[in-house]
């Protein structure tokens, strides 16, 4: 038995949707437990007074990376079967900036807005409606930006391929980067503590 | 040393473990090599193209019209023949180049050539290279022409059949063909040349029919 189970045909599309549902619930639970259901905590990230978003996300990246790396080194996971979305560098940079602006203004990202609404927060609901409105607008203007949307395609490129480094080296560098980021985050939380509204209450 | 470690905060312990794993990773090698598996020649010899590994041309026609794009069409014939006529959005990879192609293992791959034989050979090559979802077009391009572009119908259809043929005709016209009655099929086949363009021109799109058709959209792969 090898992973990814779906690609090896262990279950069909219908069953995969059930698993997706369960994993989705688990993901939402983890986000809520991480404190990501609160727009205050999320927004504080951008004022460097509460670096929880960076810490949680980098922890998730490092955990997933180390797990996938070692599971595939021992031959349990076939990495070549895992889908890597293609890189369209320019449209993705623009899209990332728009998402970031929305993140600062609304205090949520799409996933965490659903989490906060699940706990009954009305700003979460407003955010979800805003996301849907944005999707509608995007759909309407898509015919005019189709060319841009598909421009600067780099294919399914990974960091080791792009930087011509070995996979192990990239794993090591990302871990070092994460640990450095954690240390920096702790420092900045102390330095900018006065900006945190929760400290002033 | 051990005492020192156990006295640390949990976050420092985790950080140390992560760094250690990162250092080991420097020497652990390429994860993509770790998953390469030796081909079991016997297994491959015993495996044959099953019915479930074949894609019906009629289904494929529906997918193309609906703009479904979760698959890659691979034309295994020579570039000359590919330039002459091929399926919409098909990629040309002659059989000899198939082992070195840049097809991804996570894609659903549909192989075709004039008939099933070459496609089946390609199927074995990809299966041996651990591609999981490889399919061949049932009957190849000849089957495609007979079933989709120039479907044969009886000369004197009944009323029930007529409704069915309307849909067949709509699909056939979408791909630049038409219905062919059984009696005259042999002569007509000689007269009609297959359209050279891969996508039918706008004017041949069906305006009537029980179903609504949309033009194939730009290729978009799976993902979030």
Coordinates of C-alpha atoms in Angstrom, one line a residue:
Chain A
X1 CA 0.0 0.0 0.0
X2 CA 1.5 3.3 -1.1
X3 CA 0.5 6.9 -1.0
X4 CA -1.1 8.9 -2.5
X5 CA -3.9 6.5 -2.1
X6 CA -6.3 8.1 -4.5
X7 CA -3.9 8.1 -7.3
X8 CA -3.0 4.5 -6.7
X9 CA -6.7 3.7 -7.1
X10 CA -7.5 2.7 -3.5
X11 CA -10.8 4.5 -3.6
X12 CA -12.8 6.3 -6.3
X13 CA -13.8 9.9 -6.8
X14 CA -17.0 9.6 -4.7
X15 CA -15.1 8.2 -1.7
X16 CA -12.4 10.8 -2.1
X17 CA -15.0 13.5 -1.6
X18 CA -15.9 12.0 1.8
X19 CA -12.2 12.1 2.7
X20 CA -12.0 15.6 1.5
X21 CA -14.9 16.5 3.7
X22 CA -13.3 14.9 6.8
X23 CA -9.9 16.5 6.1
X24 CA -11.6 19.8 5.6
X25 CA -13.3 19.6 9.0
X26 CA -10.0 18.7 10.5
X27 CA -8.3 21.6 8.8
X28 CA -11.0 24.0 10.1
X29 CA -10.6 22.6 13.6
X30 CA -6.9 23.1 13.5
X31 CA -7.3 26.7 12.3
X32 CA -9.8 27.5 15.0
X33 CA -7.5 25.8 17.7
X34 CA -4.6 27.9 16.3
X35 CA -6.7 31.0 17.0
X36 CA -7.3 31.8 13.4
X37 CA -11.0 32.2 13.9
X38 CA -10.3 35.7 15.2
X39 CA -9.8 38.6 12.9
X40 CA -7.9 40.5 15.7
X41 CA -5.2 37.8 15.9
X42 CA -4.9 37.6 12.1
X43 CA -4.8 41.3 11.6
X44 CA -2.1 41.7 14.3
X45 CA 0.2 39.8 12.0
X46 CA 0.4 42.8 9.8
X47 CA 1.4 45.1 12.7
X48 CA 4.1 42.6 13.8
X49 CA 2.6 42.5 17.3
X50 CA 1.3 39.0 17.1
X51 CA 3.2 36.7 14.7
X52 CA 1.0 33.7 15.2
X53 CA 0.0 33.4 11.5
X54 CA 3.6 33.2 10.5
X55 CA 4.5 30.7 13.2
X56 CA 1.5 28.4 12.5
X57 CA 1.9 28.5 8.7
X58 CA 5.7 28.0 8.8
X59 CA 5.2 25.1 11.3
X60 CA 2.7 23.6 8.9
X61 CA 5.1 24.0 6.0
X62 CA 8.1 22.5 7.8
X63 CA 6.0 19.6 9.2
X64 CA 4.5 18.8 5.8
X65 CA 7.8 19.2 4.0
X66 CA 9.8 17.0 6.4
X67 CA 7.0 14.4 6.4
X68 CA 6.6 14.2 2.7
X69 CA 10.3 14.3 2.1
X70 CA 11.1 11.4 4.4
X71 CA 8.0 9.3 3.5
X72 CA 9.1 9.5 -0.2
X73 CA 12.7 8.8 0.6
X74 CA 11.7 5.6 2.2
X75 CA 9.4 4.9 -0.8
X76 CA 6.0 5.2 0.9
X77 CA 4.9 8.3 -1.1
X78 CA 5.3 8.6 -4.8
X79 CA 6.0 12.3 -5.1
X80 CA 5.8 12.1 -8.9
X81 CA 2.0 11.4 -8.5
X82 CA 1.4 14.5 -6.5
X83 CA -0.1 17.4 -8.4
X84 CA 1.9 20.5 -8.6
X85 CA 0.0 23.5 -9.9
X86 CA 1.7 25.4 -12.7
X87 CA 3.4 28.7 -12.0
X88 CA 2.1 31.8 -13.8
X89 CA 4.5 34.2 -12.1
X90 CA 3.1 37.6 -13.0
X91 CA -0.7 36.9 -12.6
X92 CA 0.1 35.0 -9.3
X93 CA 2.0 37.9 -7.9
X94 CA -0.8 40.3 -8.7
X95 CA -3.4 37.8 -7.3
X96 CA -1.3 37.4 -4.2
X97 CA -1.2 41.2 -3.6
X98 CA -4.9 41.5 -4.0
X99 CA -5.5 38.7 -1.6
X100 CA -3.0 40.3 0.8
X101 CA -4.8 43.6 0.7
X102 CA -8.1 41.8 1.4
X103 CA -6.5 40.0 4.2
X104 CA -5.4 43.2 5.9
X105 CA -8.7 45.0 5.3
X106 CA -11.0 42.1 6.3
X107 CA -8.8 40.4 8.9
X108 CA -9.3 37.0 7.3
X109 CA -8.2 34.8 4.4
X110 CA -10.8 32.8 2.6
X111 CA -10.3 29.7 4.8
X112 CA -10.3 31.4 8.1
X113 CA -13.4 33.5 7.2
X114 CA -15.3 30.2 6.9
X115 CA -13.8 29.1 10.3
X116 CA -14.9 32.3 12.0
X117 CA -18.4 32.1 10.5
X118 CA -18.6 28.5 11.8
X119 CA -18.1 29.9 15.3
X120 CA -20.9 32.4 14.7
X121 CA -18.9 35.6 13.9
X122 CA -20.8 38.0 11.7
X123 CA -17.7 39.7 10.3
X124 CA -16.8 36.2 9.0
X125 CA -20.1 36.0 7.2
X126 CA -19.6 39.5 5.7
X127 CA -16.1 38.4 4.5
X128 CA -17.6 35.2 2.9
X129 CA -20.1 37.3 1.0
X130 CA -17.3 39.7 0.0
X131 CA -15.3 36.7 -1.3
X132 CA -18.3 35.5 -3.3
X133 CA -18.9 39.0 -4.7
X134 CA -15.2 39.1 -5.7
X135 CA -15.5 35.7 -7.4
X136 CA -18.5 37.0 -9.3
X137 CA -16.6 40.1 -10.5
X138 CA -13.6 38.0 -11.5
X139 CA -15.9 35.7 -13.5
X140 CA -17.4 38.7 -15.3
X141 CA -14.1 40.3 -16.2
X142 CA -12.4 37.0 -17.0
X143 CA -12.9 37.3 -20.8
X144 CA -10.9 40.6 -20.7
X145 CA -8.0 39.3 -18.7
X146 CA -7.8 35.7 -20.1
X147 CA -4.5 36.5 -21.9
X148 CA -2.9 37.9 -18.8
X149 CA -4.3 35.1 -16.7
X150 CA -2.4 32.5 -18.7
X151 CA 0.8 34.6 -19.3
X152 CA 4.3 34.0 -18.0
X153 CA 3.7 30.3 -17.6
X154 CA 6.7 28.6 -16.0
X155 CA 5.2 25.1 -15.9
X156 CA 5.1 22.9 -12.8
X157 CA 8.4 24.1 -11.4
X158 CA 9.7 23.4 -7.9
X159 CA 12.3 25.2 -5.8
X160 CA 15.0 22.5 -6.3
X161 CA 14.5 22.7 -10.1
X162 CA 14.5 26.5 -10.1
X163 CA 17.6 27.0 -8.0
X164 CA 19.4 23.9 -9.3
X165 CA 19.8 22.7 -5.7
X166 CA 19.5 19.2 -4.4
X167 CA 16.2 18.4 -2.7
X168 CA 17.9 17.7 0.6
X169 CA 19.6 21.2 0.4
X170 CA 16.2 22.9 -0.1
X171 CA 14.7 21.0 2.8
X172 CA 17.6 22.0 5.0
X173 CA 17.4 25.7 3.9
X174 CA 13.7 25.9 4.5
X175 CA 14.1 24.5 8.0
X176 CA 16.9 27.0 8.8
X177 CA 14.7 29.8 7.3
X178 CA 11.8 28.7 9.5
X179 CA 13.8 28.6 12.7
X180 CA 15.2 32.0 11.8
X181 CA 11.8 33.3 11.2
X182 CA 10.5 32.0 14.5
X183 CA 13.3 33.7 16.4
X184 CA 12.6 37.0 14.5
X185 CA 8.9 36.6 15.2
X186 CA 9.5 36.3 19.0
X187 CA 11.7 39.4 18.9
X188 CA 9.2 41.4 16.9
X189 CA 6.3 40.5 19.2
X190 CA 8.3 42.0 22.1
X191 CA 9.3 45.0 20.1
X192 CA 5.9 45.8 18.8
X193 CA 3.9 44.7 21.8
X194 CA 2.6 48.3 22.4
X195 CA 0.8 48.1 19.0
X196 CA -1.3 45.1 20.1
X197 CA -4.7 46.2 21.1
X198 CA -5.0 43.2 23.4
X199 CA -2.2 44.4 25.6
X200 CA -3.8 47.8 26.0
X201 CA -7.1 46.4 27.4
Chain B
X1 CA 23.3 16.7 27.3
X2 CA 20.2 14.6 27.7
X3 CA 19.2 16.6 30.8
X4 CA 19.8 19.8 29.1
X5 CA 17.5 18.8 26.2
X6 CA 14.6 17.6 28.5
X7 CA 14.7 20.9 30.4
X8 CA 14.0 22.9 27.3
X9 CA 10.7 24.4 26.3
X10 CA 8.6 22.3 23.9
X11 CA 9.1 24.8 21.1
X12 CA 12.8 24.6 21.4
X13 CA 12.7 20.8 21.4
X14 CA 10.6 20.8 18.2
X15 CA 12.9 23.4 16.6
X16 CA 16.0 21.2 17.4
X17 CA 14.3 18.1 15.9
X18 CA 13.4 20.0 12.8
X19 CA 16.9 21.3 12.3
X20 CA 18.3 17.8 12.9
X21 CA 15.9 16.3 10.3
X22 CA 16.9 19.1 7.9
X23 CA 20.6 18.3 8.4
X24 CA 19.9 14.6 7.7
X25 CA 18.0 15.6 4.6
X26 CA 21.2 17.1 3.2
X27 CA 22.5 13.6 2.9
X28 CA 19.3 11.5 2.4
X29 CA 19.1 12.1 -1.3
X30 CA 16.5 12.8 -3.9
X31 CA 12.9 11.9 -2.9
X32 CA 12.0 11.2 -6.5
X33 CA 14.7 8.6 -6.8
X34 CA 13.5 6.8 -3.7
X35 CA 10.2 6.0 -5.4
X36 CA 11.6 4.6 -8.6
X37 CA 10.5 1.0 -8.8
X38 CA 11.9 -1.9 -10.8
X39 CA 9.6 -3.0 -13.6
X40 CA 8.3 -6.5 -13.1
X41 CA 8.5 -7.8 -16.6
X42 CA 6.2 -10.7 -15.8
X43 CA 3.5 -8.4 -14.5
X44 CA 3.7 -6.3 -17.6
X45 CA 3.6 -9.3 -19.9
X46 CA 0.6 -10.6 -18.1
X47 CA -1.3 -7.3 -18.1
X48 CA -3.4 -6.5 -21.1
X49 CA -5.4 -3.5 -22.1
X50 CA -8.7 -4.1 -20.4
X51 CA -12.0 -2.6 -21.5
X52 CA -11.8 -0.2 -18.6
X53 CA -8.6 1.2 -20.0
X54 CA -10.4 2.2 -23.2
X55 CA -12.2 5.4 -23.8
X56 CA -15.2 5.3 -26.0
X57 CA -15.0 7.9 -28.9
X58 CA -18.6 9.1 -28.2
X59 CA -17.7 9.8 -24.6
X60 CA -14.5 11.7 -25.7
X61 CA -16.6 13.7 -28.1
X62 CA -18.9 14.7 -25.3
X63 CA -16.0 15.7 -23.1
X64 CA -14.5 17.8 -25.8
X65 CA -17.8 19.6 -26.5
X66 CA -18.3 20.2 -22.8
X67 CA -14.8 21.6 -22.5
X68 CA -13.8 19.0 -19.9
X69 CA -10.1 19.3 -19.5
X70 CA -8.9 16.8 -16.9
X71 CA -7.1 14.7 -19.5
X72 CA -4.2 14.9 -22.0
X73 CA -4.8 13.7 -25.5
X74 CA -1.7 12.2 -27.1
X75 CA -1.4 11.6 -30.8
X76 CA 1.2 8.8 -31.3
X77 CA 1.3 9.1 -35.1
X78 CA 4.0 10.9 -37.2
X79 CA 4.1 14.7 -37.2
X80 CA 3.0 14.6 -40.9
X81 CA -0.2 12.8 -40.1
X82 CA -0.7 14.9 -37.0
X83 CA -0.5 18.1 -39.1
X84 CA -3.1 16.6 -41.5
X85 CA -5.7 15.8 -39.0
X86 CA -5.9 15.3 -35.2
X87 CA -8.2 15.6 -32.3
X88 CA -8.8 19.0 -30.7
X89 CA -6.1 19.9 -28.2
X90 CA -4.1 16.7 -28.9
X91 CA -0.4 16.7 -28.3
X92 CA 1.9 15.0 -30.9
X93 CA 4.3 12.5 -29.3
X94 CA 5.4 9.9 -31.9
X95 CA 5.6 6.4 -30.3
X96 CA 9.5 6.3 -30.4
X97 CA 9.7 9.5 -28.4
X98 CA 7.1 8.4 -25.9
X99 CA 9.6 6.9 -23.4
X100 CA 11.3 10.3 -23.1
X101 CA 8.2 12.4 -23.1
X102 CA 7.6 15.0 -20.4
X103 CA 4.1 13.7 -19.6
X104 CA 3.3 13.9 -15.9
X105 CA 2.3 10.8 -13.9
X106 CA -0.5 12.7 -12.2
X107 CA -2.3 13.3 -15.5
X108 CA -5.0 11.2 -17.1
X109 CA -3.5 10.3 -20.5
X110 CA -5.5 9.2 -23.5
X111 CA -3.4 7.7 -26.3
X112 CA -4.5 7.3 -29.9
X113 CA -3.2 6.5 -33.3
X114 CA -4.9 5.3 -36.5
X115 CA -6.0 2.1 -34.9
X116 CA -5.6 0.5 -31.5
X117 CA -2.3 -1.3 -32.0
X118 CA 0.1 1.5 -31.7
X119 CA -1.9 3.0 -28.9
X120 CA -1.7 -0.3 -27.0
X121 CA 2.1 -0.3 -27.5
X122 CA 2.2 3.1 -26.1
X123 CA 0.0 2.0 -23.2
X124 CA 2.5 -0.8 -22.3
X125 CA 5.4 1.7 -22.4
X126 CA 3.7 4.1 -20.1
X127 CA 2.4 1.3 -17.8
X128 CA 6.0 0.0 -17.5
X129 CA 7.0 3.5 -16.5
X130 CA 4.5 3.5 -13.7
X131 CA 2.0 5.8 -15.2
X132 CA -1.3 4.9 -13.6
X133 CA -4.1 6.5 -15.5
X134 CA -3.3 5.6 -19.1
X135 CA -6.1 5.0 -21.5
X136 CA -6.4 4.3 -25.2
X137 CA -9.1 5.6 -27.6
X138 CA -11.3 2.7 -28.6
X139 CA -10.8 2.0 -32.3
X140 CA -8.3 4.8 -32.6
X141 CA -8.8 7.6 -35.1
X142 CA -10.6 5.2 -37.5
X143 CA -13.1 4.5 -34.7
X144 CA -13.4 8.2 -34.0
X145 CA -14.3 8.9 -37.7
X146 CA -16.8 6.0 -37.9
X147 CA -18.5 6.7 -34.6
X148 CA -18.3 10.5 -34.2
X149 CA -17.5 12.4 -37.4
X150 CA -19.3 10.2 -39.9
X151 CA -21.6 8.0 -37.9
X152 CA -23.5 5.4 -39.9
X153 CA -27.2 5.3 -39.6
X154 CA -29.8 3.1 -41.4
X155 CA -31.3 4.6 -44.5
X156 CA -34.9 4.4 -43.3
X157 CA -34.8 5.3 -39.6
X158 CA -37.9 5.0 -37.3
X159 CA -39.3 7.9 -35.4
X160 CA -37.5 7.0 -32.2
X161 CA -34.2 6.6 -33.9
X162 CA -34.6 10.0 -35.6
X163 CA -34.4 11.8 -32.3
X164 CA -31.3 9.9 -31.4
X165 CA -29.8 10.7 -34.8
X166 CA -30.4 14.4 -34.3
X167 CA -28.0 14.4 -31.4
X168 CA -25.5 12.3 -33.4
X169 CA -25.7 14.7 -36.3
X170 CA -25.2 17.7 -34.0
X171 CA -22.1 16.1 -32.5
X172 CA -20.8 15.1 -36.0
X173 CA -21.4 18.5 -37.4
X174 CA -19.6 20.0 -34.5
X175 CA -16.5 18.1 -35.6
X176 CA -17.0 19.0 -39.2
X177 CA -18.7 15.8 -40.3
X178 CA -22.2 14.5 -40.9
X179 CA -24.4 11.5 -40.7
X180 CA -23.8 8.8 -43.3
X181 CA -26.6 6.5 -44.3
X182 CA -25.7 2.9 -44.5
X183 CA -26.5 2.3 -48.2
X184 CA -24.4 5.1 -49.5
X185 CA -21.7 5.1 -46.9
X186 CA -19.0 3.7 -49.1
X187 CA -19.3 6.3 -51.8
X188 CA -19.8 9.3 -49.5
X189 CA -16.7 8.4 -47.5
X190 CA -14.6 8.9 -50.6
X191 CA -16.1 12.2 -51.4
X192 CA -15.9 13.9 -48.0
X193 CA -12.5 14.9 -46.9
X194 CA -11.9 15.2 -43.2
X195 CA -11.7 18.8 -42.0
X196 CA -8.2 20.0 -41.5
X197 CA -9.0 22.3 -38.6
X198 CA -9.0 20.7 -35.2
X199 CA -12.0 22.7 -34.0
X200 CA -15.1 23.0 -36.1
X201 CA -15.9 26.5 -37.4
X202 CA -18.5 28.5 -35.6
X203 CA -21.1 28.1 -38.3
X204 CA -21.3 24.3 -38.0
X205 CA -22.2 24.5 -34.4
X206 CA -25.6 23.0 -33.8
X207 CA -28.4 25.5 -33.2
X208 CA -31.1 22.9 -32.6
X209 CA -31.0 19.7 -30.6
X210 CA -31.9 18.5 -27.2
X211 CA -28.7 19.6 -25.6
X212 CA -26.8 22.8 -25.4
X213 CA -23.2 22.8 -26.4
X214 CA -20.4 25.1 -25.4
X215 CA -17.2 25.6 -27.2
X216 CA -14.2 23.8 -25.7
X217 CA -12.5 26.1 -23.2
X218 CA -8.8 26.8 -22.8
X219 CA -7.0 23.9 -21.2
X220 CA -7.1 24.1 -17.4
X221 CA -5.7 21.4 -15.3
X222 CA -6.9 20.2 -11.9
X223 CA -5.8 22.1 -8.8
X224 CA -7.3 24.5 -6.4

